[in-house]
């Protein structure tokens, strides 16, 4: 089992080490994921219902209130 | 409820459209190139010729660039669901949960395992295992797309679910009905096969560039053989499943169908407008202007034939939906609005009386269920607000279809020229193939415009309009993130194009 894990580990390790174009691509992926998750998600995209309400019951009540009071919309 | 302003709706929609369309720059190339690479590698394994290994590795590099830059750009859409579209997310939660969870698990295992073997496994695993991994990447990435498209299809034709009036959520009652609804099957087939066409145009166009530069001739010619053959088969399949998709739209979203043909007034033996320029005067209640097009070219009876397979059948127009047509069993939008308001009112009463006065609550629930089919119409007062942007849908549809037929011609020419070994001498064809590359994306994005703009004002067909789906958040924050995304995605797109161009230009001449 340990042998298998070592084999798999070195397969990935050597693969990453020997990459040419891939190194730059991984850098792009890392920067992109950082921007998306550490900046966009944290600072600009809070989950509206999760941050405003404590439980699903409150969320249901809120959405039902939104759905059943349509007069201002159209 | 607080007043939601039009600017918030517009900016939320613009932001979603921007991110979805940018995301779609990357996705179709991944879907199709993965299969083209798998075919090329299969030829390598079958023939043992090193040139095919070189060809496979080259296109694999371009595939990797596209995959790396595009991967996770779709996650932004999920962020937007939670922040900007909270009512919608809550309303559909259970429907989307299962397909997206399956997609996440499948994509992770397929991609982390077989993707690694595909790129790191040359000379480390057997030829056969490497080939299997390449095919698995192709199948896996296409299956990932399946789940997203199933979710989208459900929004166009909400089946296999039941609305829970206590929680305000739709709950899945039949997973298989959601997965195998005709809308989902047609959507998946048309989307993936058209993506294969886009990829084939890309491979053909890049190969044409090599021939124009008189470099990598062997690689380019063989790539043209594969891309033209694959593209030709796939564009034929796309035309056929597109035809079936149109019939499905006619059955489930007839207003969208009427819009994509600019059919304001229903007609027996309806002609198909193959080319048309809209008149600026749109028909309204007050302005019953029957002249929809200033100029048009139409094929008699073809629209009836396309929609119903009967050349003399009646095809309802936009006016039939607004005013209703008893003869053909079409309930008017005026009546649907009334029934929608009944449903909304009954839901409100049910909420208020539930647990207090059971008889009133039960009566309200019965009224709600009877009218739920037209729930979303209750948010409107004017039926004319329920008409999508007809010229935009019409033009997008015709651009998509027109380009589809152009790709058919291009692949036939490519195949004929390369099999006669004359392709390198046809400079006009090579230039045309090269400049067709952006047109493939134009056709693909136009298809999504038809799909998404044609169903407006619905975010979920007949049940939830776009205006009801959004969160009541600050418009400025949506505007800021719109521009942040625009900048980020533009940078990513430029990076992709630059890295790809560098790889293409750097490819050393060689191979026989």
Coordinates of C-alpha atoms in Angstrom, one line a residue:
Chain A
X1 CA 0.0 0.0 0.0
X2 CA 2.8 2.4 1.0
X3 CA 4.6 1.6 -2.3
X4 CA 1.5 2.5 -4.2
X5 CA 1.1 5.8 -2.5
X6 CA 4.8 6.6 -3.1
X7 CA 4.4 5.7 -6.7
X8 CA 1.3 8.0 -7.1
X9 CA 3.1 10.8 -5.2
X10 CA 6.1 10.7 -7.4
X11 CA 4.0 10.4 -10.5
X12 CA 2.4 13.8 -9.6
X13 CA 5.6 15.3 -8.2
X14 CA 7.7 14.5 -11.3
X15 CA 4.8 15.5 -13.5
X16 CA 4.6 19.0 -11.9
X17 CA 8.4 19.3 -11.8
X18 CA 8.8 18.6 -15.5
X19 CA 6.1 20.9 -16.7
X20 CA 7.1 23.7 -19.2
X21 CA 4.0 25.7 -20.2
X22 CA 2.2 24.2 -17.2
X23 CA 4.2 26.2 -14.6
X24 CA 2.8 29.4 -15.9
X25 CA -0.6 27.9 -16.2
X26 CA -0.5 26.8 -12.6
X27 CA 0.5 30.3 -11.6
X28 CA -2.5 31.7 -13.5
X29 CA -4.8 29.2 -11.9
X30 CA -3.4 30.0 -8.4
X31 CA -3.8 33.8 -8.9
X32 CA -7.3 33.4 -10.4
X33 CA -8.5 31.1 -7.5
X34 CA -7.0 33.6 -5.0
X35 CA -8.9 36.5 -6.6
X36 CA -12.1 34.5 -6.8
X37 CA -12.2 33.0 -3.4
X38 CA -10.1 35.3 -1.2
X39 CA -11.3 38.6 -2.7
X40 CA -14.5 38.2 -4.7
X41 CA -16.2 35.7 -2.5
X42 CA -15.1 37.2 0.9
X43 CA -15.6 40.9 0.2
X44 CA -18.2 41.0 -2.6
X45 CA -20.3 37.9 -2.5
X46 CA -21.7 37.1 0.9
X47 CA -24.6 34.7 0.7
X48 CA -27.6 37.0 1.1
X49 CA -29.9 34.7 2.9
X50 CA -27.3 33.0 5.1
X51 CA -25.8 36.2 6.4
X52 CA -29.2 37.9 7.1
X53 CA -31.0 35.0 8.7
X54 CA -30.1 32.5 11.4
X55 CA -32.1 29.4 10.2
X56 CA -34.0 28.0 7.3
X57 CA -37.4 28.8 8.9
X58 CA -36.5 32.5 8.8
X59 CA -35.2 32.2 5.2
X60 CA -38.5 30.5 4.1
X61 CA -40.5 33.2 5.8
X62 CA -38.5 36.0 4.1
X63 CA -38.7 34.4 0.6
X64 CA -42.4 33.7 1.0
X65 CA -43.0 37.3 2.0
X66 CA -41.0 38.4 -1.1
X67 CA -43.1 36.0 -3.3
X68 CA -46.4 37.0 -2.0
X69 CA -46.0 40.8 -2.1
X70 CA -45.6 41.4 -5.8
X71 CA -47.4 44.7 -6.3
X72 CA -44.3 47.0 -6.3
X73 CA -42.5 45.1 -9.0
X74 CA -44.2 45.3 -12.3
Chain B
X1 CA -41.9 44.4 0.4
X2 CA -39.4 47.1 -0.5
X3 CA -39.4 48.5 -4.0
X4 CA -36.8 46.9 -6.2
X5 CA -35.5 49.3 -8.8
X6 CA -35.1 48.5 -12.4
X7 CA -31.4 49.4 -12.3
X8 CA -30.8 46.6 -9.8
X9 CA -32.5 44.1 -12.0
X10 CA -30.7 45.3 -15.1
X11 CA -27.2 45.3 -13.4
X12 CA -27.8 41.9 -11.9
X13 CA -28.8 40.5 -15.3
X14 CA -25.9 42.3 -17.0
X15 CA -23.5 40.9 -14.5
X16 CA -24.8 37.3 -14.9
X17 CA -24.8 37.6 -18.7
X18 CA -21.2 38.9 -18.6
X19 CA -19.9 36.1 -16.5
X20 CA -21.9 33.4 -18.2
X21 CA -20.8 34.6 -21.7
X22 CA -17.1 34.9 -20.6
X23 CA -17.3 31.5 -19.0
X24 CA -18.7 30.1 -22.3
X25 CA -15.6 31.4 -24.2
X26 CA -13.6 28.6 -22.5
X27 CA -16.1 25.7 -22.0
X28 CA -17.0 24.7 -25.6
X29 CA -13.4 24.5 -26.6
X30 CA -12.7 22.2 -23.7
X31 CA -15.7 20.0 -24.6
X32 CA -14.8 19.5 -28.2
X33 CA -11.0 19.6 -28.2
X34 CA -10.9 16.8 -25.6
X35 CA -12.6 14.5 -28.1
X36 CA -10.5 15.6 -31.0
X37 CA -7.4 14.9 -29.0
X38 CA -8.8 11.5 -28.0
X39 CA -9.4 10.7 -31.7
X40 CA -5.9 11.8 -32.6
X41 CA -4.3 9.7 -29.9
X42 CA -6.4 6.7 -30.9
X43 CA -4.9 7.0 -34.4
X44 CA -1.5 7.2 -32.8
X45 CA -2.0 4.0 -30.8
X46 CA -3.5 2.2 -33.8
X47 CA -0.9 3.2 -36.3
X48 CA 2.1 3.6 -34.0
X49 CA 3.3 6.6 -36.1
X50 CA 5.2 9.2 -34.1
X51 CA 3.7 12.1 -36.1
X52 CA 0.3 11.4 -34.5
X53 CA 1.8 11.5 -31.0
X54 CA 3.3 14.9 -31.9
X55 CA 0.0 16.1 -33.2
X56 CA -1.8 14.8 -30.1
X57 CA 0.7 16.5 -27.8
X58 CA 0.4 19.8 -29.6
X59 CA -3.4 20.1 -29.4
X60 CA -3.2 18.8 -25.9
X61 CA -1.1 21.8 -24.9
X62 CA -3.6 24.2 -26.4
X63 CA -6.4 22.2 -24.6
X64 CA -4.5 22.6 -21.3
X65 CA -4.1 26.3 -21.7
X66 CA -7.8 26.7 -22.4
X67 CA -8.7 24.4 -19.5
X68 CA -6.4 26.1 -17.0
X69 CA -7.6 29.6 -17.9
X70 CA -11.2 28.7 -18.0
X71 CA -11.4 26.3 -15.0
X72 CA -13.5 27.6 -12.1
X73 CA -14.7 30.7 -14.0
X74 CA -18.2 29.1 -13.7
X75 CA -17.9 29.3 -9.9
X76 CA -18.5 33.0 -10.1
X77 CA -22.0 32.2 -11.3
X78 CA -22.6 30.2 -8.1
X79 CA -21.4 33.2 -6.1
X80 CA -23.9 35.4 -7.9
X81 CA -26.7 32.9 -7.2
X82 CA -26.2 33.3 -3.5
X83 CA -25.7 37.0 -3.4
X84 CA -27.7 38.6 -6.3
X85 CA -30.3 35.9 -6.9
X86 CA -31.2 34.7 -3.4
X87 CA -35.0 34.4 -4.0
X88 CA -34.3 32.2 -7.0
X89 CA -31.6 30.1 -5.3
X90 CA -34.0 29.5 -2.4
X91 CA -36.9 28.7 -4.7
X92 CA -34.9 26.1 -6.8
X93 CA -32.5 24.9 -4.1
X94 CA -33.3 21.3 -4.0
X95 CA -33.5 20.9 -7.8
X96 CA -30.1 22.3 -8.4
X97 CA -28.5 20.7 -5.3
X98 CA -28.4 17.1 -6.6
X99 CA -27.2 17.7 -10.2
X100 CA -24.5 20.2 -9.1
X101 CA -23.3 17.9 -6.3
X102 CA -23.0 15.0 -8.8
X103 CA -21.2 17.3 -11.2
X104 CA -18.7 18.5 -8.5
X105 CA -17.8 15.0 -7.3
X106 CA -17.6 13.6 -10.9
X107 CA -15.5 16.5 -12.2
X108 CA -13.1 16.3 -9.2
X109 CA -12.4 12.6 -9.5
X110 CA -12.3 12.4 -13.3
X111 CA -10.2 15.5 -13.7
X112 CA -7.7 15.0 -10.9
X113 CA -7.0 11.4 -11.9
X114 CA -7.3 11.1 -15.6
X115 CA -6.2 14.6 -16.4
X116 CA -3.0 14.0 -14.5
X117 CA -2.3 10.7 -16.4
X118 CA -3.1 12.5 -19.7
X119 CA -0.5 15.1 -19.1
X120 CA 2.1 13.5 -16.9
X121 CA 1.7 9.9 -18.1
X122 CA 3.5 9.9 -21.4
X123 CA 6.2 7.1 -21.2
X124 CA 5.1 6.3 -17.6
X125 CA 1.9 4.4 -18.2
X126 CA 1.1 2.0 -21.0
X127 CA -0.1 3.5 -24.3
X128 CA -3.5 1.9 -23.8
X129 CA -3.9 3.2 -20.3
X130 CA -2.9 6.7 -21.5
X131 CA -5.4 6.5 -24.3
X132 CA -8.1 5.4 -21.9
X133 CA -7.3 8.4 -19.6
X134 CA -7.6 10.8 -22.6
X135 CA -11.0 9.4 -23.5
X136 CA -12.0 9.6 -19.8
X137 CA -11.1 13.2 -19.7
X138 CA -13.2 13.9 -22.8
X139 CA -16.2 11.9 -21.4
X140 CA -15.8 13.4 -17.9
X141 CA -15.7 17.0 -19.0
X142 CA -18.7 16.4 -21.2
X143 CA -20.6 14.7 -18.3
X144 CA -19.8 17.7 -16.1
X145 CA -21.5 19.8 -18.7
X146 CA -24.5 17.5 -18.6
X147 CA -25.5 18.4 -15.0
X148 CA -25.3 22.1 -15.6
X149 CA -27.3 21.8 -18.7
X150 CA -29.9 19.6 -16.9
X151 CA -30.2 22.4 -14.3
X152 CA -30.6 25.0 -17.1
X153 CA -33.2 22.8 -18.9
X154 CA -35.2 22.5 -15.7
X155 CA -35.5 26.3 -15.6
X156 CA -36.8 26.2 -19.2
X157 CA -39.2 23.4 -18.5
X158 CA -39.7 22.8 -14.7
X159 CA -40.6 19.1 -14.4
X160 CA -40.1 16.4 -11.8
X161 CA -40.6 18.8 -8.9
X162 CA -43.2 19.9 -6.4
X163 CA -43.5 23.3 -4.8
X164 CA -43.6 23.2 -1.0
X165 CA -45.7 26.2 0.1
X166 CA -44.4 26.0 3.7
X167 CA -40.7 26.3 2.9
X168 CA -41.1 28.2 -0.4
X169 CA -38.8 25.7 -2.1
X170 CA -39.2 23.3 -4.9
X171 CA -38.6 19.7 -4.0
X172 CA -37.5 17.0 -6.4
X173 CA -40.0 14.2 -6.7
X174 CA -38.6 12.4 -9.7
X175 CA -34.8 12.8 -10.4
X176 CA -35.1 10.8 -13.7
X177 CA -37.9 13.1 -15.0
X178 CA -35.5 16.0 -14.3
X179 CA -32.6 14.2 -16.0
X180 CA -34.4 12.8 -18.9
X181 CA -36.9 15.5 -19.7
X182 CA -36.9 16.1 -23.5
X183 CA -35.8 19.6 -22.9
X184 CA -32.7 18.4 -21.0
X185 CA -31.8 15.8 -23.6
X186 CA -32.2 18.3 -26.5
X187 CA -30.3 21.0 -24.6
X188 CA -27.4 18.7 -23.8
X189 CA -27.1 17.2 -27.2
X190 CA -27.4 20.5 -29.1
X191 CA -24.9 22.3 -26.7
X192 CA -22.2 19.6 -26.7
X193 CA -22.4 18.8 -30.4
X194 CA -22.3 22.5 -31.3
X195 CA -19.3 22.8 -29.0
X196 CA -17.6 20.0 -31.0
X197 CA -18.2 22.0 -34.1
X198 CA -16.6 25.1 -32.5
X199 CA -13.6 23.0 -31.6
X200 CA -13.3 21.6 -35.0
X201 CA -13.4 25.1 -36.5
X202 CA -10.6 26.1 -34.1
X203 CA -8.4 23.1 -35.0
X204 CA -9.1 23.7 -38.7
X205 CA -8.4 27.4 -38.5
X206 CA -5.1 27.0 -36.6
X207 CA -4.0 24.3 -39.0
X208 CA -4.9 26.7 -41.9
X209 CA -2.5 29.2 -40.3
X210 CA 0.3 26.7 -40.3
X211 CA -0.3 26.0 -44.0
X212 CA -0.4 29.7 -44.8
X213 CA 2.9 30.1 -43.1
X214 CA 4.2 26.9 -44.8
X215 CA 5.1 25.4 -41.5
X216 CA 4.3 22.0 -39.8
X217 CA 2.6 20.9 -43.1
X218 CA 2.2 17.3 -42.0
X219 CA 0.7 18.2 -38.7
X220 CA -1.6 20.7 -40.2
X221 CA -2.9 18.5 -43.0
X222 CA -3.5 15.6 -40.6
X223 CA -5.2 17.9 -38.2
X224 CA -7.5 19.2 -41.0
X225 CA -8.4 15.6 -41.9
X226 CA -9.5 15.0 -38.3
X227 CA -11.1 18.3 -37.6
X228 CA -13.0 18.4 -41.0
X229 CA -14.3 14.9 -40.6
X230 CA -15.2 15.3 -36.9
X231 CA -16.7 18.8 -37.6
X232 CA -18.7 17.6 -40.6
X233 CA -20.3 14.7 -38.7
X234 CA -21.0 17.0 -35.7
X235 CA -22.5 19.9 -37.7
X236 CA -24.9 17.4 -39.3
X237 CA -25.8 16.0 -35.9
X238 CA -26.1 19.6 -34.6
X239 CA -28.5 20.6 -37.4
X240 CA -30.7 17.6 -36.7
X241 CA -30.8 18.0 -32.9
X242 CA -31.2 21.8 -33.4
X243 CA -34.3 21.0 -35.5
X244 CA -35.6 18.7 -32.7
X245 CA -34.7 21.4 -30.1
X246 CA -36.8 23.9 -32.0
X247 CA -39.8 21.5 -31.8
X248 CA -39.2 21.1 -28.1
X249 CA -39.2 24.9 -27.7
X250 CA -42.4 25.1 -29.7
X251 CA -44.0 22.6 -27.3
X252 CA -42.7 24.0 -24.0
X253 CA -41.9 27.7 -24.7
X254 CA -44.1 28.7 -27.6
X255 CA -43.6 32.4 -26.9
X256 CA -39.9 31.9 -27.3
X257 CA -40.5 30.0 -30.6
X258 CA -42.7 32.8 -31.9
X259 CA -40.0 35.3 -31.0
X260 CA -37.2 33.5 -32.7
X261 CA -39.1 33.7 -35.9
X262 CA -40.6 37.2 -35.3
X263 CA -44.0 35.7 -35.6
X264 CA -46.3 38.4 -34.1
X265 CA -49.4 37.0 -35.8
X266 CA -50.3 33.3 -36.0
X267 CA -50.6 31.7 -39.4
X268 CA -51.8 28.6 -41.1
X269 CA -49.0 27.1 -43.2
X270 CA -46.6 29.6 -41.6
X271 CA -43.6 30.5 -43.7
X272 CA -40.1 30.5 -42.3
X273 CA -38.4 33.9 -42.5
X274 CA -34.8 33.0 -43.4
X275 CA -33.7 36.7 -43.6
X276 CA -35.5 39.7 -42.3
X277 CA -35.1 43.3 -41.1
X278 CA -37.4 44.4 -38.4
X279 CA -39.7 47.3 -38.7
X280 CA -39.2 49.8 -35.8
X281 CA -42.9 49.9 -35.0
X282 CA -43.7 47.0 -32.7
X283 CA -47.3 45.8 -32.5
X284 CA -49.0 46.8 -29.3
X285 CA -52.6 46.9 -28.1
X286 CA -52.9 50.4 -29.5
X287 CA -50.7 49.9 -32.5
X288 CA -51.9 46.9 -34.4
X289 CA -49.3 47.3 -37.1
X290 CA -49.2 44.1 -39.1
X291 CA -45.9 45.0 -40.8
X292 CA -43.3 43.3 -38.7
X293 CA -40.4 43.3 -41.2
X294 CA -39.3 46.0 -43.6
X295 CA -37.5 43.4 -45.8
X296 CA -37.7 39.7 -45.6
X297 CA -37.1 36.5 -47.5
X298 CA -39.3 33.6 -46.5
X299 CA -39.9 30.0 -47.4
X300 CA -43.6 29.0 -47.6
X301 CA -44.9 26.5 -45.0
X302 CA -41.5 25.7 -43.6
X303 CA -42.1 27.1 -40.1
X304 CA -45.2 24.9 -39.8
X305 CA -43.3 21.9 -41.1
X306 CA -40.4 22.6 -38.7
X307 CA -42.6 23.0 -35.6
X308 CA -45.2 20.3 -36.2
X309 CA -43.9 18.2 -39.1
X310 CA -47.2 19.2 -40.9
X311 CA -46.8 21.9 -43.6
X312 CA -50.3 23.3 -43.2
X313 CA -50.6 23.5 -39.4
X314 CA -51.4 26.7 -37.5
X315 CA -48.5 28.2 -35.7
X316 CA -49.6 30.7 -33.0
X317 CA -48.0 34.1 -32.9
X318 CA -47.2 36.4 -30.1
X319 CA -50.7 38.0 -30.4
X320 CA -52.3 34.6 -29.9
X321 CA -50.6 34.3 -26.5
X322 CA -51.5 37.8 -25.4
X323 CA -55.1 37.6 -26.4
X324 CA -55.6 33.9 -26.3
X325 CA -56.9 31.7 -29.1
X326 CA -59.9 29.4 -28.1
X327 CA -59.7 27.5 -31.3
X328 CA -56.2 26.2 -30.6
X329 CA -56.7 26.0 -26.8
X330 CA -54.3 28.9 -26.0
X331 CA -55.1 30.6 -22.7
X332 CA -54.6 34.4 -23.0
X333 CA -51.9 36.1 -20.9
X334 CA -54.7 38.3 -19.5
X335 CA -56.3 35.2 -18.0
X336 CA -52.9 33.8 -16.9
X337 CA -52.2 37.0 -15.1
X338 CA -55.5 36.6 -13.3
X339 CA -54.8 33.0 -12.4
X340 CA -51.2 33.9 -11.3
X341 CA -52.6 36.6 -9.0
X342 CA -55.1 34.1 -7.6
X343 CA -52.2 31.7 -6.8
X344 CA -50.1 34.4 -5.2
X345 CA -53.0 35.6 -3.1
X346 CA -53.9 32.1 -2.0
X347 CA -50.3 31.4 -1.0
X348 CA -50.4 34.5 1.2
X349 CA -53.7 33.4 2.8
X350 CA -52.3 29.9 3.3
X351 CA -49.2 31.3 5.1
X352 CA -51.3 33.5 7.3
X353 CA -54.0 31.0 8.3
X354 CA -51.9 27.8 8.4
X355 CA -52.1 26.4 12.0
X356 CA -54.8 29.0 12.9
X357 CA -57.7 28.3 10.7
X358 CA -57.3 25.0 8.9
X359 CA -60.4 25.2 6.7
X360 CA -59.4 28.6 5.3
X361 CA -55.8 27.5 4.9
X362 CA -56.9 24.3 3.1
X363 CA -59.2 26.2 0.7
X364 CA -56.4 28.6 0.0
X365 CA -54.0 25.7 -0.7
X366 CA -56.5 24.2 -3.1
X367 CA -56.8 27.5 -5.0
X368 CA -53.0 27.9 -5.0
X369 CA -52.5 24.4 -6.5
X370 CA -55.2 25.0 -9.1
X371 CA -53.5 28.2 -10.3
X372 CA -49.8 27.4 -9.6
X373 CA -49.1 26.6 -13.2
X374 CA -49.4 30.3 -14.0
X375 CA -47.9 31.5 -10.7
X376 CA -45.3 33.8 -12.2
X377 CA -47.8 35.7 -14.4
X378 CA -49.3 37.1 -11.2
X379 CA -46.4 39.5 -10.9
X380 CA -47.5 41.3 -14.0
X381 CA -50.3 43.7 -14.9
X382 CA -49.6 44.3 -18.5
X383 CA -49.4 41.2 -20.7
X384 CA -47.2 43.0 -23.2
X385 CA -44.4 43.1 -20.5
X386 CA -44.3 39.3 -21.0
X387 CA -42.9 39.5 -24.5
X388 CA -39.1 39.0 -24.9
X389 CA -36.9 41.2 -26.9
X390 CA -38.1 39.8 -30.3
X391 CA -35.5 41.5 -32.6
X392 CA -32.6 40.4 -30.4
X393 CA -33.9 36.8 -30.3
X394 CA -34.7 36.7 -34.0
X395 CA -31.3 38.1 -35.1
X396 CA -29.3 35.8 -32.7
X397 CA -31.2 32.8 -33.9
X398 CA -30.6 33.6 -37.5
X399 CA -26.9 34.4 -36.9
X400 CA -26.6 31.0 -35.2
X401 CA -28.4 29.0 -37.9
X402 CA -26.7 30.9 -40.8
X403 CA -23.2 30.3 -39.3
X404 CA -24.1 26.7 -38.7
X405 CA -24.7 26.2 -42.4
X406 CA -21.5 28.1 -43.2
X407 CA -19.5 25.6 -41.0
X408 CA -21.1 22.8 -42.9
X409 CA -19.8 24.2 -46.2
X410 CA -16.4 24.9 -44.6
X411 CA -15.9 21.3 -43.4
X412 CA -17.0 19.8 -46.7
X413 CA -14.5 22.1 -48.5
X414 CA -11.7 21.3 -46.0
X415 CA -12.2 17.6 -46.3
X416 CA -12.4 17.7 -50.1
X417 CA -9.3 19.8 -50.5
X418 CA -7.2 17.9 -48.0
X419 CA -8.2 14.5 -49.4
X420 CA -7.2 15.8 -52.9
X421 CA -4.0 17.1 -51.4
X422 CA -4.7 20.6 -52.7
X423 CA -5.5 22.3 -49.4
X424 CA -2.1 23.9 -49.1
X425 CA -2.7 25.6 -52.5
X426 CA -6.1 27.1 -51.6
X427 CA -5.0 30.3 -50.0
X428 CA -8.5 31.8 -50.1
X429 CA -9.8 28.7 -48.2
X430 CA -7.0 28.8 -45.6
X431 CA -7.6 32.5 -45.0
X432 CA -11.4 31.9 -44.7
X433 CA -10.9 29.0 -42.3
X434 CA -8.6 31.1 -40.2
X435 CA -11.1 34.0 -40.0
X436 CA -13.9 31.6 -39.3
X437 CA -12.5 30.9 -35.8
X438 CA -14.1 33.9 -34.1
X439 CA -17.4 33.1 -36.0
X440 CA -17.6 29.8 -34.2
X441 CA -17.7 31.6 -30.9
X442 CA -20.2 34.1 -32.2
X443 CA -22.5 31.3 -33.2
X444 CA -22.2 29.6 -29.8
X445 CA -22.8 32.8 -27.9
X446 CA -25.7 33.6 -30.2
X447 CA -27.2 30.3 -29.3
X448 CA -27.1 31.1 -25.6
X449 CA -28.7 34.5 -26.3
X450 CA -31.6 32.8 -28.1
X451 CA -31.9 30.4 -25.1
X452 CA -31.7 33.0 -22.3
X453 CA -33.2 36.1 -23.9
X454 CA -35.9 34.1 -25.6
X455 CA -37.3 32.9 -22.3
X456 CA -37.5 36.4 -20.7
X457 CA -39.1 37.5 -18.5
X458 CA -38.8 34.1 -16.9
X459 CA -36.0 32.9 -14.9
X460 CA -38.1 29.7 -14.3
X461 CA -40.6 29.3 -17.1
X462 CA -44.1 30.5 -16.1
X463 CA -43.2 30.4 -12.3
X464 CA -40.6 33.0 -11.5
X465 CA -39.9 36.1 -13.4
X466 CA -36.4 37.6 -13.3
X467 CA -37.6 40.6 -11.3
X468 CA -38.8 38.3 -8.5
X469 CA -35.6 36.2 -8.5
X470 CA -33.2 38.9 -7.4
X471 CA -32.0 39.9 -4.0
X472 CA -32.7 43.3 -2.6
X473 CA -29.1 44.5 -2.4
X474 CA -27.3 47.7 -3.2
X475 CA -27.2 48.4 -6.9
X476 CA -23.8 50.1 -6.6
X477 CA -22.2 46.8 -5.2
X478 CA -23.5 44.9 -8.3
X479 CA -22.1 47.6 -10.6
X480 CA -18.7 47.4 -8.9
X481 CA -18.5 43.7 -9.2
X482 CA -19.7 43.9 -12.8
X483 CA -16.7 46.0 -13.7
X484 CA -14.4 43.9 -11.5
X485 CA -15.5 40.8 -13.4
X486 CA -15.2 42.6 -16.7
X487 CA -11.6 43.5 -16.0
X488 CA -10.7 40.0 -14.5
X489 CA -12.2 38.1 -17.4
X490 CA -10.7 40.3 -20.0
X491 CA -7.3 39.8 -18.5
X492 CA -7.8 36.1 -18.4
X493 CA -9.0 36.1 -22.0
X494 CA -6.0 38.1 -23.2
X495 CA -3.7 35.8 -21.2
X496 CA -5.3 32.8 -22.9
X497 CA -5.0 34.2 -26.4
X498 CA -1.4 35.3 -25.9
X499 CA -0.2 32.1 -24.4
X500 CA -2.0 30.1 -27.1
X501 CA -0.6 32.2 -29.9
X502 CA 2.9 31.9 -28.4
X503 CA 2.5 28.1 -28.3
X504 CA 1.3 28.0 -31.9
X505 CA 4.0 30.2 -33.2
X506 CA 6.7 28.4 -31.2
X507 CA 5.9 25.0 -32.5
X508 CA 9.0 23.8 -34.3
X509 CA 8.7 22.5 -37.8
X510 CA 8.9 18.7 -37.9
X511 CA 7.3 15.4 -38.6
X512 CA 6.4 13.7 -41.8

